[in-house]
XYZ file of C-alpha atoms in Angstrom:
772
model
C 104.516 99.594 67.384
C 101.760 98.110 65.687
C 98.467 96.645 66.647
C 98.717 98.076 70.242
C 95.251 99.489 70.710
C 91.918 98.622 71.277
C 88.952 100.295 69.715
C 85.730 99.644 71.438
C 82.542 99.993 69.644
C 79.705 101.407 72.385
C 77.191 103.658 73.584
C 79.516 106.208 75.506
C 78.542 109.385 77.867
C 77.491 111.742 77.423
C 74.848 109.477 76.051
C 72.490 108.424 79.120
C 72.779 104.628 78.954
C 73.811 101.504 81.053
C 76.196 100.312 78.253
C 77.525 103.732 78.255
C 78.273 103.756 81.554
C 79.690 100.358 81.859
C 81.716 100.800 78.636
C 83.008 104.329 80.477
C 83.749 102.337 83.620
C 85.867 99.413 81.979
C 87.860 101.764 79.976
C 88.528 103.814 82.755
C 89.864 100.935 85.107
C 91.687 99.528 82.249
C 94.047 102.672 81.641
C 94.301 103.119 85.132
C 95.497 99.592 85.135
C 97.648 99.126 82.404
C 98.942 102.851 81.703
C 100.297 103.313 78.181
C 100.396 99.805 77.469
C 96.414 99.910 77.041
C 96.024 102.430 74.720
C 92.415 102.488 73.909
C 89.979 104.890 71.375
C 86.100 104.516 71.381
C 84.001 104.699 68.504
C 80.459 106.146 70.086
C 77.014 104.895 68.723
C 75.013 107.869 68.254
C 71.426 108.447 68.060
C 69.129 111.551 68.287
C 69.524 111.520 71.970
C 73.467 111.745 72.028
C 74.911 115.265 72.531
C 77.401 114.634 70.156
C 79.648 117.543 71.066
C 80.185 116.650 74.208
C 82.414 113.395 74.531
C 85.834 112.795 76.066
C 88.993 112.387 74.248
C 89.379 108.826 73.836
C 86.402 109.106 70.986
C 87.708 109.313 67.706
C 84.674 108.011 65.656
C 81.390 108.256 65.875
C 78.669 106.193 64.287
C 74.805 107.018 63.280
C 73.471 103.484 64.376
C 70.713 103.375 62.206
C 72.654 104.532 59.169
C 74.439 101.535 57.602
C 76.447 103.807 55.361
C 77.846 105.517 58.269
C 79.090 101.543 59.716
C 80.280 101.004 56.354
C 82.399 104.775 56.466
C 84.212 103.900 59.565
C 84.737 100.540 58.882
C 87.308 102.015 55.720
C 88.558 104.289 57.967
C 89.752 101.351 60.676
C 91.095 99.128 57.913
C 93.382 101.911 57.024
C 94.939 101.610 60.242
C 97.616 99.103 61.346
C 97.894 99.983 65.102
C 94.228 98.636 66.288
C 94.817 95.082 67.548
C 91.184 94.256 68.502
C 88.033 95.517 68.341
C 85.774 95.431 71.262
C 81.913 95.452 70.502
C 79.658 96.165 73.904
C 76.491 94.543 71.987
C 72.907 95.388 72.974
C 70.431 94.665 70.039
C 68.592 97.728 70.466
C 71.619 99.696 69.939
C 72.331 98.692 66.139
C 70.285 99.670 63.470
C 68.369 96.937 61.205
C 66.803 94.246 62.336
C 67.902 92.761 65.697
C 70.880 94.970 65.030
C 72.016 93.389 61.692
C 73.597 96.826 60.656
C 76.693 95.271 62.992
C 76.953 92.334 61.423
C 77.714 94.088 58.001
C 79.993 96.594 59.978
C 81.762 93.607 61.232
C 81.832 91.570 57.764
C 84.087 95.073 56.482
C 86.611 94.913 59.090
C 90.129 92.803 58.992
C 90.388 93.675 62.912
C 90.210 90.868 65.190
C 86.887 91.195 67.132
C 85.430 90.575 70.570
C 81.734 90.773 71.216
C 80.603 91.305 74.704
C 76.881 90.391 75.072
C 74.794 92.465 77.646
C 71.803 90.045 77.039
C 71.247 86.689 75.909
C 67.857 86.140 75.273
C 66.491 82.580 75.408
C 64.161 80.623 72.995
C 65.183 83.109 70.248
C 63.695 82.934 66.633
C 65.701 81.885 63.333
C 66.410 85.264 62.475
C 67.716 86.346 65.703
C 69.711 82.998 66.249
C 71.169 83.637 62.373
C 72.367 87.269 63.547
C 74.094 85.562 66.779
C 75.859 82.986 65.005
C 76.940 85.669 62.217
C 78.422 87.799 65.245
C 80.189 84.470 66.454
C 81.712 83.550 63.269
C 83.061 87.010 62.815
C 84.492 87.091 66.856
C 88.080 85.685 68.149
C 86.054 85.941 71.793
C 82.527 86.353 72.690
C 82.044 87.815 76.493
C 78.910 87.512 78.322
C 78.381 88.373 81.939
C 76.626 85.639 83.650
C 77.124 81.993 84.025
C 73.275 81.385 82.711
C 74.096 83.528 79.540
C 77.071 81.731 78.407
C 74.378 78.680 79.006
C 72.084 79.705 76.722
C 74.610 80.614 73.739
C 75.901 76.984 74.085
C 72.469 75.512 74.325
C 70.156 77.903 71.989
C 72.548 79.642 69.771
C 75.291 76.170 69.395
C 78.136 78.159 70.007
C 80.994 76.494 71.163
C 81.855 76.686 74.477
C 85.282 77.258 74.294
C 84.660 80.418 72.479
C 82.897 82.098 75.377
C 84.374 83.891 78.197
C 82.434 84.933 81.278
C 83.401 87.983 82.947
C 81.288 89.373 85.523
C 79.815 93.411 85.784
C 82.202 95.100 87.470
C 81.774 96.967 90.754
C 83.122 100.009 92.456
C 84.813 99.643 95.625
C 83.729 101.762 98.575
C 84.484 101.360 102.229
C 82.728 99.439 105.076
C 81.425 102.680 107.275
C 78.635 102.802 109.711
C 75.487 103.645 107.824
C 74.731 106.501 110.802
C 77.061 108.705 109.335
C 75.641 108.947 105.713
C 72.169 108.966 107.114
C 72.528 112.050 108.965
C 74.485 113.674 106.142
C 71.425 113.056 103.365
C 68.511 113.840 106.652
C 67.581 110.246 107.193
C 68.390 109.778 110.933
C 66.079 107.185 112.895
C 64.880 106.060 109.186
C 65.034 102.527 107.779
C 65.790 103.564 104.098
C 64.713 101.220 101.451
C 66.231 102.175 97.365
C 66.356 101.634 94.201
C 68.193 103.353 91.314
C 68.452 103.001 87.543
C 67.367 104.685 84.592
C 63.136 104.762 85.050
C 61.077 102.342 82.384
C 57.893 100.004 83.417
C 60.742 97.183 83.156
C 61.851 98.479 86.387
C 58.360 97.630 88.083
C 58.861 100.379 90.410
C 54.984 100.077 90.820
C 54.882 96.733 92.453
C 57.350 97.763 95.087
C 55.182 100.931 95.826
C 52.299 98.501 96.241
C 54.063 96.966 99.059
C 55.133 99.815 101.109
C 51.846 100.426 103.179
C 52.152 97.183 104.779
C 55.786 98.007 105.570
C 54.498 101.343 107.052
C 51.942 99.810 109.154
C 55.096 97.730 111.102
C 58.043 100.486 110.370
C 56.195 104.068 109.995
C 59.906 105.118 109.809
C 60.641 103.989 106.371
C 61.587 105.882 103.517
C 61.913 104.317 99.974
C 64.348 106.174 97.484
C 63.355 105.981 94.099
C 66.950 107.405 92.433
C 67.153 107.822 88.904
C 66.204 110.010 85.929
C 63.668 108.536 83.167
C 65.537 106.437 80.814
C 66.032 109.205 77.697
C 64.427 106.728 75.023
C 61.402 106.750 77.109
C 61.221 110.040 77.378
C 62.056 110.574 73.840
C 59.032 108.137 72.872
C 56.480 109.090 76.287
C 57.687 111.769 77.983
C 57.236 111.199 81.570
C 54.024 109.342 81.563
C 55.779 106.506 83.658
C 56.792 108.818 86.150
C 53.399 110.598 86.311
C 51.855 107.153 86.591
C 54.001 106.183 89.661
C 53.554 109.540 91.229
C 49.456 109.046 91.317
C 50.167 105.457 93.162
C 52.054 107.608 95.362
C 49.168 109.591 96.125
C 46.296 106.928 95.970
C 48.369 104.870 98.209
C 48.479 107.541 100.707
C 52.625 107.103 100.818
C 53.732 110.550 99.614
C 55.763 111.396 103.039
C 57.385 108.266 102.576
C 58.707 108.029 99.127
C 61.486 110.498 97.707
C 61.997 110.274 93.750
C 65.412 111.655 93.383
C 64.921 112.686 89.346
C 69.118 113.078 88.483
C 71.274 111.272 86.718
C 73.548 110.921 89.933
C 77.176 111.756 90.097
C 78.779 107.988 91.330
C 79.845 109.277 94.563
C 76.969 110.777 95.267
C 74.953 107.301 94.030
C 77.187 105.348 96.045
C 76.555 106.872 99.450
C 72.772 106.661 98.787
C 73.602 102.931 98.105
C 75.521 102.855 101.111
C 73.193 104.206 103.534
C 70.562 102.163 102.323
C 68.779 99.146 104.568
C 67.655 97.200 102.039
C 67.910 97.440 98.448
C 64.808 96.259 96.253
C 65.582 95.003 92.936
C 61.521 94.718 91.043
C 62.792 94.166 87.454
C 59.758 92.335 85.435
C 61.814 91.230 82.672
C 62.577 87.743 83.289
C 65.028 87.931 80.743
C 67.369 90.741 81.940
C 70.398 88.755 81.905
C 72.236 91.246 84.352
C 71.962 94.253 86.151
C 74.459 96.754 87.117
C 72.105 98.468 89.678
C 71.974 95.012 91.336
C 75.497 94.471 91.164
C 76.430 97.979 92.877
C 73.726 97.640 95.819
C 75.606 94.358 96.673
C 79.488 95.809 96.453
C 78.010 98.508 99.083
C 76.859 96.448 101.451
C 73.123 96.538 100.989
C 71.027 93.196 101.918
C 68.922 92.894 98.136
C 65.432 91.673 97.925
C 65.191 90.750 94.202
C 62.666 89.118 91.416
C 63.967 86.104 89.811
C 66.174 87.394 86.765
C 68.725 85.283 86.034
C 71.578 87.356 87.312
C 69.928 87.511 91.059
C 69.380 83.743 90.427
C 73.431 83.204 90.497
C 74.346 86.107 92.980
C 71.817 85.988 95.504
C 71.236 83.138 97.992
C 70.532 83.337 101.937
C 73.582 84.761 102.921
C 73.341 87.966 100.883
C 69.689 88.559 100.627
C 66.443 87.037 99.332
C 65.706 85.912 96.093
C 61.704 86.432 95.349
C 59.595 83.445 93.691
C 57.286 85.977 91.879
C 57.568 89.390 89.415
C 54.562 91.272 90.472
C 53.958 90.398 93.769
C 53.781 93.322 96.615
C 52.652 91.052 99.605
C 56.118 88.827 99.024
C 58.203 92.241 98.528
C 56.230 93.563 101.593
C 56.960 90.189 103.701
C 60.530 90.279 102.991
C 61.322 93.869 103.848
C 59.650 93.268 107.041
C 61.691 90.137 107.953
C 64.919 92.376 107.560
C 63.636 95.276 109.146
C 62.626 92.662 112.302
C 66.118 90.877 112.158
C 68.475 93.861 111.757
C 71.433 91.428 112.958
C 70.448 89.523 109.642
C 70.058 91.984 107.690
C 73.579 93.447 108.448
C 75.496 90.015 107.905
C 73.779 89.345 104.578
C 75.235 93.065 103.760
C 78.450 92.026 104.693
C 78.723 89.065 102.810
C 77.315 90.909 99.500
C 79.975 93.164 100.180
C 82.540 90.516 100.565
C 80.947 88.559 97.603
C 81.673 91.500 95.160
C 84.935 92.511 95.695
C 86.170 89.708 93.612
C 84.076 91.752 90.771
C 85.134 95.394 91.489
C 86.022 97.206 88.366
C 90.189 96.727 88.756
C 89.566 92.989 88.664
C 87.000 92.868 85.599
C 89.931 95.130 83.835
C 92.241 92.211 84.408
C 89.891 89.775 83.188
C 89.258 91.455 79.767
C 93.031 92.197 79.395
C 94.157 88.881 79.618
C 91.760 88.583 76.240
C 93.282 92.022 74.690
C 96.957 91.268 75.138
C 96.690 88.047 72.775
C 96.453 90.906 70.330
C 98.525 93.549 71.157
C 101.986 92.855 69.572
C 103.871 93.547 72.451
C 107.345 92.540 73.090
C 106.549 91.061 76.451
C 102.976 90.956 78.780
C 101.160 94.149 79.449
C 102.408 96.074 82.296
C 100.902 96.757 85.347
C 100.516 100.620 86.662
C 101.836 101.468 89.955
C 98.740 102.657 92.058
C 99.490 105.667 94.069
C 100.813 105.564 97.714
C 97.806 106.687 99.958
C 98.610 106.469 103.884
C 94.305 106.761 104.597
C 94.144 103.511 106.126
C 97.572 103.840 108.178
C 96.278 106.925 109.311
C 92.425 105.445 110.175
C 94.403 102.759 112.199
C 96.723 104.929 113.944
C 95.486 106.166 117.518
C 97.451 108.918 119.299
C 99.162 105.938 121.279
C 100.126 103.816 118.058
C 98.891 101.430 115.466
C 96.366 99.309 115.960
C 96.652 95.545 115.028
C 93.762 94.661 113.036
C 90.333 95.631 111.439
C 86.870 94.330 110.433
C 87.355 95.504 106.295
C 88.640 99.138 106.383
C 87.030 99.925 110.236
C 89.967 99.387 112.678
C 89.418 96.793 115.494
C 89.912 98.323 119.123
C 89.225 94.686 120.509
C 92.937 93.467 120.095
C 94.447 96.450 121.052
C 98.211 96.923 119.722
C 101.335 95.100 119.260
C 105.031 95.911 119.250
C 105.629 93.909 115.658
C 103.496 96.372 114.054
C 104.363 99.847 115.424
C 107.857 98.429 114.857
C 106.918 97.782 110.956
C 104.852 101.284 111.246
C 108.127 103.167 112.025
C 110.060 101.416 109.205
C 107.449 102.183 106.746
C 106.870 105.689 107.565
C 110.674 106.630 108.054
C 111.158 104.883 104.183
C 107.723 107.400 103.229
C 109.252 109.984 104.828
C 112.281 109.988 102.782
C 109.823 110.511 99.713
C 107.420 112.844 101.543
C 108.822 115.162 104.277
C 105.885 116.839 106.130
C 104.686 117.236 109.687
C 101.598 114.372 109.108
C 103.763 111.855 108.393
C 106.495 112.738 111.173
C 103.772 112.757 113.490
C 102.908 109.423 112.941
C 106.988 108.713 113.117
C 106.591 110.176 116.436
C 103.732 107.914 117.805
C 105.566 104.617 117.007
C 108.570 105.498 118.302
C 106.872 106.599 121.195
C 105.057 103.288 121.546
C 108.292 101.338 121.319
C 109.757 103.336 124.007
C 106.392 102.429 125.979
C 107.232 98.570 125.509
C 110.289 98.499 126.412
C 110.775 97.223 129.819
C 113.525 97.638 132.931
C 115.944 95.161 131.575
C 116.378 96.579 128.179
C 114.050 93.931 126.329
C 110.175 94.750 125.038
C 107.073 93.411 125.601
C 104.923 92.687 122.558
C 100.906 92.868 123.542
C 98.849 96.016 124.688
C 95.452 96.247 125.338
C 93.234 99.310 123.849
C 93.417 100.569 127.427
C 97.086 100.785 127.290
C 97.819 97.789 129.336
C 100.203 95.070 128.806
C 98.493 91.586 128.416
C 99.543 88.356 129.467
C 100.429 87.338 126.421
C 104.044 88.823 127.107
C 104.580 86.032 129.448
C 103.296 83.315 127.524
C 104.904 83.223 124.042
C 108.235 83.712 123.105
C 109.142 87.533 122.267
C 112.264 87.544 120.772
C 110.813 88.139 116.846
C 109.147 91.031 118.232
C 112.500 91.913 120.144
C 114.051 91.468 116.764
C 111.586 93.836 114.676
C 111.995 96.445 117.521
C 115.811 96.841 116.938
C 115.456 96.853 112.961
C 113.032 99.934 113.204
C 115.898 101.600 115.978
C 118.511 100.869 113.496
C 116.827 102.451 110.740
C 115.891 105.493 112.783
C 119.551 105.834 113.454
C 120.331 105.296 109.816
C 118.400 109.016 108.941
C 119.619 111.380 112.246
C 120.515 114.436 110.295
C 116.742 114.506 108.703
C 114.985 113.551 112.336
C 114.124 115.713 115.281
C 117.096 115.412 117.933
C 114.465 113.969 120.609
C 113.312 111.615 118.429
C 116.933 110.496 117.974
C 117.713 110.225 121.202
C 115.070 107.875 122.164
C 115.734 105.808 119.738
C 119.997 105.740 120.481
C 118.660 104.970 123.957
C 116.357 102.456 123.873
C 118.940 100.887 120.879
C 121.496 100.623 123.248
C 119.635 99.321 126.633
C 118.182 96.291 124.358
C 121.116 95.186 122.171
C 123.319 94.044 124.987
C 121.020 91.662 126.159
C 120.507 89.862 122.579
C 123.673 87.741 121.860
C 121.939 84.526 123.328
C 118.650 84.629 121.258
C 117.877 81.505 119.102
C 115.255 82.402 117.002
C 116.676 82.573 113.341
C 114.329 85.649 112.100
C 114.963 87.556 115.362
C 118.826 87.143 114.672
C 117.991 88.245 111.445
C 116.041 91.347 112.212
C 119.018 92.254 114.502
C 121.303 92.084 112.238
C 119.017 94.382 110.029
C 119.080 96.679 112.860
C 122.796 96.798 113.174
C 123.942 97.239 109.844
C 121.588 100.382 109.709
C 122.688 101.621 113.138
C 126.029 101.917 111.626
C 124.877 103.230 108.200
C 124.517 106.762 109.005
C 127.945 106.794 110.232
C 130.598 103.853 110.059
C 130.907 101.935 113.645
C 132.543 98.749 114.579
C 131.637 98.519 118.458
C 128.687 96.184 117.396
C 130.573 94.213 114.629
C 131.638 91.631 116.870
C 128.102 90.812 117.752
C 127.286 90.846 114.181
C 129.990 88.041 113.844
C 128.205 86.261 116.930
C 124.633 86.183 115.007
C 125.861 85.467 111.647
C 127.314 82.708 113.089
C 124.568 81.173 114.364
C 122.690 81.219 111.594
C 126.003 79.443 109.606
C 125.996 76.672 112.309
C 122.053 76.224 111.615
C 122.525 76.142 107.958
C 125.353 73.585 108.122
C 123.360 71.174 110.220
C 119.991 71.110 107.997
C 121.574 71.782 104.464
C 122.040 68.956 101.800
C 122.464 69.471 97.823
C 118.719 69.464 97.527
C 117.477 71.580 100.507
C 119.911 74.682 100.699
C 118.438 76.211 103.541
C 118.916 76.849 107.242
C 115.658 75.141 108.359
C 113.773 71.284 107.583
C 110.890 73.676 106.619
C 109.779 77.079 105.256
C 107.773 78.916 107.317
C 107.162 82.915 107.964
C 109.740 85.653 106.976
C 111.966 83.129 104.996
C 113.916 85.833 102.960
C 115.114 87.132 106.504
C 117.482 84.913 106.932
C 119.831 85.033 104.032
C 119.184 88.874 103.664
C 120.493 89.245 107.425
C 123.678 87.577 106.503
C 123.804 89.860 103.369
C 124.206 92.534 106.111
C 126.326 90.750 108.113
C 128.646 90.383 105.154
C 128.469 94.657 104.548
C 129.240 94.729 108.503
C 131.847 92.453 108.917
C 133.655 91.976 105.360
C 133.669 88.160 106.236
C 132.709 86.799 102.555
C 131.333 83.509 103.868
C 128.358 85.223 105.024
C 127.876 86.475 101.550
C 128.433 83.128 99.839
C 126.227 81.519 101.974
C 123.527 84.332 101.362
C 123.364 84.291 98.044
C 122.912 80.127 98.085
C 120.147 80.320 100.294
C 118.379 83.159 98.865
C 118.512 81.530 95.395
C 117.735 78.319 96.766
C 114.369 80.104 98.311
C 113.759 81.982 94.946
C 113.251 78.604 93.275
C 110.548 77.827 95.707
C 108.530 81.079 94.992
C 108.410 81.926 91.593
C 106.920 79.784 88.785
C 105.136 80.768 85.473
C 106.004 84.298 86.022
C 104.119 84.433 89.229
C 105.700 84.537 92.814
C 103.853 81.938 94.982
C 104.783 82.378 98.179
C 104.750 79.636 101.306
C 100.939 78.998 102.245
C 99.768 79.952 105.752
C 97.855 76.702 106.072
C 100.336 74.381 106.681
C 104.408 75.387 106.376
C 105.972 73.565 103.598
C 108.301 70.637 105.106
C 110.610 69.494 102.517
C 109.819 65.922 103.033
C 106.386 66.727 102.451
C 104.272 67.907 99.421
C 103.701 71.830 99.259
C 100.429 73.108 99.931
C 99.606 76.296 97.773
C 97.258 79.406 98.607
C 97.180 81.215 101.508
C 99.510 83.280 100.732
C 100.005 86.680 102.655
C 101.195 90.279 102.062
C 104.407 89.918 104.505
C 105.799 87.233 102.780
C 105.777 88.555 99.168
C 107.117 92.340 100.543
C 109.961 91.014 102.888
C 110.815 88.921 99.727
C 110.656 92.378 97.495
C 112.893 94.009 100.365
C 115.264 91.190 100.290
C 115.517 91.136 95.974
C 116.243 95.163 96.204
C 119.229 94.301 98.973
C 120.779 91.761 96.573
C 120.164 93.382 93.233
C 121.741 96.349 94.666
C 125.127 94.516 96.435
C 125.184 91.934 93.509
C 123.791 94.139 90.328
C 122.330 90.661 88.694
C 119.373 91.673 86.678
C 117.437 88.420 87.720
C 116.843 89.915 91.081
C 115.359 92.847 89.704
C 113.025 91.430 87.274
C 111.901 88.806 90.149
C 111.311 92.328 92.688
C 108.887 93.296 89.590
C 107.066 90.037 89.082
C 106.782 89.785 93.080
C 104.770 93.192 93.174
C 103.156 92.435 90.400
C 101.178 89.611 92.765
C 99.535 93.036 94.935
C 98.268 94.332 91.267
C 96.703 91.049 90.705
C 99.651 88.342 88.958
C 98.405 85.850 91.398
C 95.872 82.801 90.797
C 92.877 84.334 91.421
C 93.897 87.585 88.983
C 92.582 89.918 91.686
C 93.917 93.099 92.976
C 95.318 92.794 96.679
C 94.944 96.505 97.638
C 92.167 98.800 98.431
C 92.579 101.535 95.730
C 90.085 103.621 97.472
C 92.329 104.127 100.816
C 95.525 102.607 99.872
C 95.113 99.889 101.801
C 96.045 95.763 101.698
C 93.861 92.842 102.339
C 95.116 90.454 104.437
C 95.219 87.191 102.844
C 95.145 85.527 99.164
C 93.123 82.097 99.539
C 92.472 79.633 97.575
C 88.687 81.058 96.390
C 88.538 84.292 97.740
C 90.336 87.135 98.804
C 90.252 88.089 102.961
C 89.490 91.920 102.645
C 90.091 92.545 106.216
C 92.986 95.311 106.143
C 95.430 94.774 109.329
C 98.253 97.031 109.978
C 100.654 94.105 109.039
C 99.507 93.654 105.610
C 99.129 97.458 105.448
C 102.050 98.348 106.498
C 104.215 95.312 104.463
C 102.245 96.737 101.221
C 103.321 99.715 101.765
C 106.989 98.829 102.140
C 106.997 96.996 99.120
C 105.378 99.670 97.089
C 108.280 102.397 98.169
C 110.711 100.003 97.129
C 109.419 99.515 93.760
C 109.119 102.750 93.114
C 113.065 102.937 92.667
C 112.806 100.159 90.042
C 111.830 101.548 86.485
C 110.344 98.916 83.922
C 114.052 98.827 82.155
C 116.022 98.125 85.180
C 118.664 95.390 83.958
C 119.283 97.232 80.916
C 119.738 100.221 83.031
C 120.524 101.271 86.512
C 117.599 101.580 89.265
C 116.695 104.588 90.798
C 118.857 104.004 93.795
C 121.844 103.248 91.687
C 123.765 101.600 95.051
C 127.562 100.285 94.276
C 127.871 98.732 97.130
C 131.132 97.803 98.630
C 132.143 96.006 101.607
C 131.699 97.462 105.222
C 130.146 100.853 103.681
C 127.126 101.969 104.007
C 124.216 102.257 101.731
C 123.503 106.221 102.521
C 127.144 107.243 101.369
C 126.993 105.943 98.352
C 123.322 106.416 97.107
C 122.654 108.529 94.391
C 119.020 108.917 93.757
C 118.061 109.977 89.684
C 114.704 111.825 89.176
C 113.554 108.877 86.967
C 110.177 107.909 88.276
C 108.892 103.967 87.761
C 105.629 103.959 86.705
C 104.648 100.711 86.186
C 105.309 96.729 86.651
C 106.284 94.298 84.471
C 104.412 90.965 84.660
């Protein structure tokens, strides 16, 4: 395949500079996000500070940035190739030799490959020579990428560059978990301390001296304060001046008598350690004195770690900071202004914490995973694939599910990734958890997963009442709440029956005691559900009935299945017409359960009319969900009534996941390729194929965010979202990308009245990506 690679021209580790780190983070995220469909090579810019023998394998070319002949030599080699779709240049004037980095212009003139240029600095009020260089780069590039709105404005106004040529993609950040600072403070020995921090490669532009001069006034009010200065001296500064600047800072510390309160960590910190230092900080100080510094990765990282930030007014901080996330200073070199701002935050810890949380939320949109999606949108136009790029499937992780689970059950909600005990537990979530863990147990049979299964099973037993039906709401003290007598519990009971049936579909691989509990619960409840009215409860029950007889075909509940299916048909016949082939006058939540249930009813009873209506209604539902290569499920901000205009956004993972479960069933029953293709599209919603182009999962703990809103992601990670995502992730694992040409991993030739398990033939082929 030709033109399927991207070549980055940039500084690159082991070279120590901000753009080298940026480039490596971006490339790593692109590879993780898109796998082999985004093949990347690097041409590393070198100077005498570089370790030429320490490059990773993606570095296939090297250029001596001060030698024009080195640029020409590499350009000639690149022009010999026919597999590079685009060259992406990471631009900073100091990286390239010649006046204003003019060697780059000469290099690009020699290339016969499409070019994109990422400008990390865009200086206002340029002289004629700088303007000429920038306009030449514009002429030679298909796309210009900047990291802030201000940089885009300067390109337009000061360099006369067409706005349509410019893309704004913010600096990426690393996702961290919201954890209590005290644990990390204890780890690093900062108990009972107020911790201020700054990090980055040291140079005079960092203006650390102004922050140091602010410290004495802070210490008068808060003597338990320490200031962490994280980072080595910039290698270019070290080469020219040695440690002159650091020595100057040390003298200031001595003269001010604050030696016991300032800690210089003179290291190029490994990422995990750096993020921990930032996470334990109470306030981050950004004191740059360069008014033209367009962007700062250090600033972005601090916000993404949940720090309230006090910053000098560089363009990046002007765009990102507001009173809800930090304090924007008026001056660049005023220590009194810094000290007053720090004191204000330390005096008001609740406000400081709120700022940190708002910063944490705001920067999640700029995670490296999301930034990689934005770059892929530009690159894929120059990669000659038969179709769009393929998302790679993230690894399955159950960290957050485990965190949300106590010895009693799975908690209902979380604040970010921190379990929230206030709202307690629900049967709904523990039934889902039982199903999800049983699905996972088929793939990963170990004691930890089995222990979770037992916890969720015991919770269901706890919720069953004397009449066989279940209560839904339990507080953290393990007491039933008043909600159980105030709301309709049919849906919750239906979910429990689904879960119990699922347990009984795999009796050979589960402990006998657990199977006995499920059997007892199932028989006690099933005799009380024939008169249920909720369509979704009926749907869940039919799923449970099917799974109950999957392990060993039985017929004692066929009449119940027929009764429940007939009720779904009755409401369908009352409501549907030629333009609205559905069971109700509106689409709400868990919609796909209804046609799916009728398909299960067909598998149980062999009554073909159930299958016919199942396909008709499912295809109608899918026609409302899939548009322009994306799934757009019904908004929870106002359901979709057939006579009203539909509201978009407010999408929740449960609806996407349930649709995936239904698509899986319909494909395996009908073998219609459209269902398998739509399943891939639906799962890609979690991976960023949605209207915000942002991931809906947390790669650090394997969790799933609670909602896709119009302008933002709800980054709380409650039980429902996590369990539904895990179910969907386990299903899509069975579908290789070439599904439709070949069978799925679960090649199930279903026949009337015969269970899945009997006919399952599991191949060894692994699915690694999802088609967008």
